[in-house]
Coordinates of C-alpha atoms in Angstrom, one line a residue:
M1 CA 84.4 100.6 109.8
N2 CA 86.2 97.4 110.9
P3 CA 89.5 96.3 109.3
I4 CA 88.0 93.8 106.8
E5 CA 85.1 96.3 105.8
K6 CA 87.8 98.9 105.1
A7 CA 89.8 96.4 103.0
I8 CA 86.6 95.8 100.9
Y9 CA 86.0 99.6 100.7
E10 CA 89.6 100.0 99.3
A11 CA 89.0 97.2 96.7
K12 CA 85.8 98.7 95.6
K13 CA 87.4 102.2 95.4
G14 CA 90.3 100.7 93.4
V15 CA 87.9 99.2 90.9
E16 CA 85.7 102.2 90.6
K17 CA 88.7 104.3 89.8
K18 CA 90.1 101.6 87.4
H19 CA 93.3 101.5 89.3
G20 CA 93.6 97.7 89.1
G21 CA 92.0 94.4 90.2
P22 CA 89.4 94.0 93.0
F23 CA 91.9 93.8 96.0
G24 CA 92.0 95.9 99.2
C25 CA 94.1 95.7 102.2
V26 CA 94.7 97.3 105.7
I27 CA 97.3 97.1 108.5
V28 CA 96.2 97.4 112.0
K29 CA 98.4 98.1 115.1
N30 CA 97.0 98.1 118.6
N31 CA 93.4 97.6 117.1
K32 CA 93.7 100.7 115.1
I33 CA 94.0 100.9 111.3
I34 CA 97.2 102.7 110.5
A35 CA 97.3 102.3 106.6
S36 CA 95.0 101.2 103.9
A37 CA 95.4 100.5 100.1
H38 CA 94.2 98.9 97.1
N39 CA 95.6 97.4 93.9
T40 CA 97.1 100.0 91.5
V41 CA 98.8 97.9 88.9
L42 CA 96.8 99.5 86.0
K43 CA 97.1 103.0 87.4
K44 CA 100.8 102.9 87.9
K45 CA 101.6 100.4 85.0
D46 CA 103.6 98.4 87.6
S47 CA 103.0 94.7 88.2
T48 CA 104.2 94.9 91.8
N49 CA 101.6 97.5 93.0
H50 CA 99.4 94.9 94.6
A51 CA 97.2 95.9 97.6
E52 CA 99.5 94.3 100.1
I53 CA 102.7 95.8 98.8
N54 CA 101.1 99.3 98.7
V55 CA 99.7 99.0 102.2
I56 CA 103.1 97.7 103.7
K57 CA 104.9 100.7 102.1
K58 CA 102.4 103.0 103.7
A59 CA 102.7 101.4 107.2
C60 CA 106.4 101.4 107.0
K61 CA 106.5 105.1 106.2
K62 CA 104.0 105.9 108.9
L63 CA 105.9 104.0 111.5
K64 CA 109.3 104.9 110.1
N65 CA 110.3 101.3 110.4
F66 CA 110.4 98.1 108.1
N67 CA 109.6 95.9 111.0
L68 CA 105.8 95.5 111.3
S69 CA 105.8 92.6 113.7
S70 CA 103.4 94.4 116.0
C71 CA 100.9 94.7 113.2
E72 CA 98.1 92.6 111.6
L73 CA 97.1 92.6 107.9
Y74 CA 93.6 92.3 106.6
T75 CA 93.2 91.6 102.9
T76 CA 90.4 90.7 100.5
T77 CA 92.1 87.6 99.0
Y78 CA 94.9 85.3 100.1
P79 CA 98.2 87.0 99.2
C80 CA 100.0 86.0 96.0
P81 CA 103.5 84.7 96.5
M82 CA 105.2 88.1 95.8
C83 CA 102.9 89.6 98.6
L84 CA 103.5 86.7 100.9
G85 CA 107.2 87.5 100.5
A86 CA 106.8 91.1 101.4
I87 CA 104.6 90.2 104.4
L88 CA 107.2 87.8 105.7
W89 CA 110.0 90.3 105.2
S90 CA 108.0 93.0 107.0
R91 CA 107.7 90.7 110.0
I92 CA 103.9 90.8 110.0
K93 CA 102.8 87.8 112.3
K94 CA 99.0 87.6 111.4
V95 CA 97.1 87.8 108.1
Y96 CA 93.2 87.7 107.8
Y97 CA 91.7 87.1 104.3
L98 CA 88.2 86.6 102.7
T99 CA 88.8 84.6 99.5
N100 CA 91.4 82.4 98.0
S101 CA 93.0 81.6 94.7
N102 CA 90.2 79.4 93.6
D103 CA 87.7 82.3 94.1
I104 CA 89.7 84.7 92.1
K105 CA 90.5 82.3 89.3
K106 CA 86.9 82.5 88.4
I107 CA 87.3 86.2 87.6
G108 CA 90.6 85.8 85.6
F109 CA 93.3 86.1 88.2
D110 CA 95.3 82.7 88.3
D111 CA 98.2 82.7 90.7
A112 CA 98.1 78.9 91.0
K113 CA 100.9 78.6 88.4
F114 CA 103.1 80.8 90.6
Y115 CA 102.6 78.5 93.6
D116 CA 103.3 75.5 91.4
F117 CA 106.6 77.1 90.2
I118 CA 107.7 77.7 93.9
K119 CA 106.9 74.1 94.6
G120 CA 109.1 72.9 91.7
K121 CA 106.5 72.3 89.2
N122 CA 105.8 74.2 86.0
K123 CA 109.5 75.1 85.7
N124 CA 108.9 76.3 82.1
L125 CA 107.2 79.4 83.5
L126 CA 110.6 81.0 84.1
N127 CA 114.3 80.1 83.2
I128 CA 116.6 80.9 86.2
E129 CA 120.3 80.2 85.8
K130 CA 123.0 80.7 88.3
I131 CA 126.1 82.5 86.9
N132 CA 129.4 80.9 87.6
S133 CA 132.1 83.4 86.9
I134 CA 134.8 85.8 88.5
E135 CA 131.9 88.0 89.5
N136 CA 130.8 85.4 92.1
K137 CA 134.1 86.0 93.9
N138 CA 133.7 89.7 93.8
F139 CA 130.2 89.6 95.1
S140 CA 131.0 87.1 97.7
F141 CA 133.7 89.6 99.1
L142 CA 131.0 92.3 99.2
L143 CA 128.7 89.9 101.2
K144 CA 131.6 89.0 103.6
N145 CA 132.3 92.7 104.2
Y146 CA 128.7 93.5 104.8
K147 CA 128.4 90.7 107.3
E148 CA 131.5 92.0 109.0
K149 CA 130.0 95.7 109.0
K150 CA 132.8 97.0 106.9
Y151 CA 130.3 99.4 105.2

């Protein structure tokens, strides 16, 4: 089974088990699948359990490293903003996908509003406020010490 076929298989498995939406994902290193996963949002009752997040966790555990820069990711749908963040933080350099936001919107998954929020549109989606207080100074001290490796 090639990587994208395995991602489709994972998506189908997740739907059949009623684990979550129809999304599957695999990570490949040196042309070998090292991890596969599907969406488990419904099963785990956790909105962060997208296929990409799940597969990144599995790959990191298997490789005993957060840095997946030597890996590629294959996914059934273009990653949402949360998953894109996880992919970027894990240093994956290449992503392959089958469908996009317009395709999944037709079945009830609309992440376009999240992309709009990131672009500075649709600001009523979430109220984010910076706290200006003495705690800023305390936290800045922690950041400074971390940078200087005092922990």
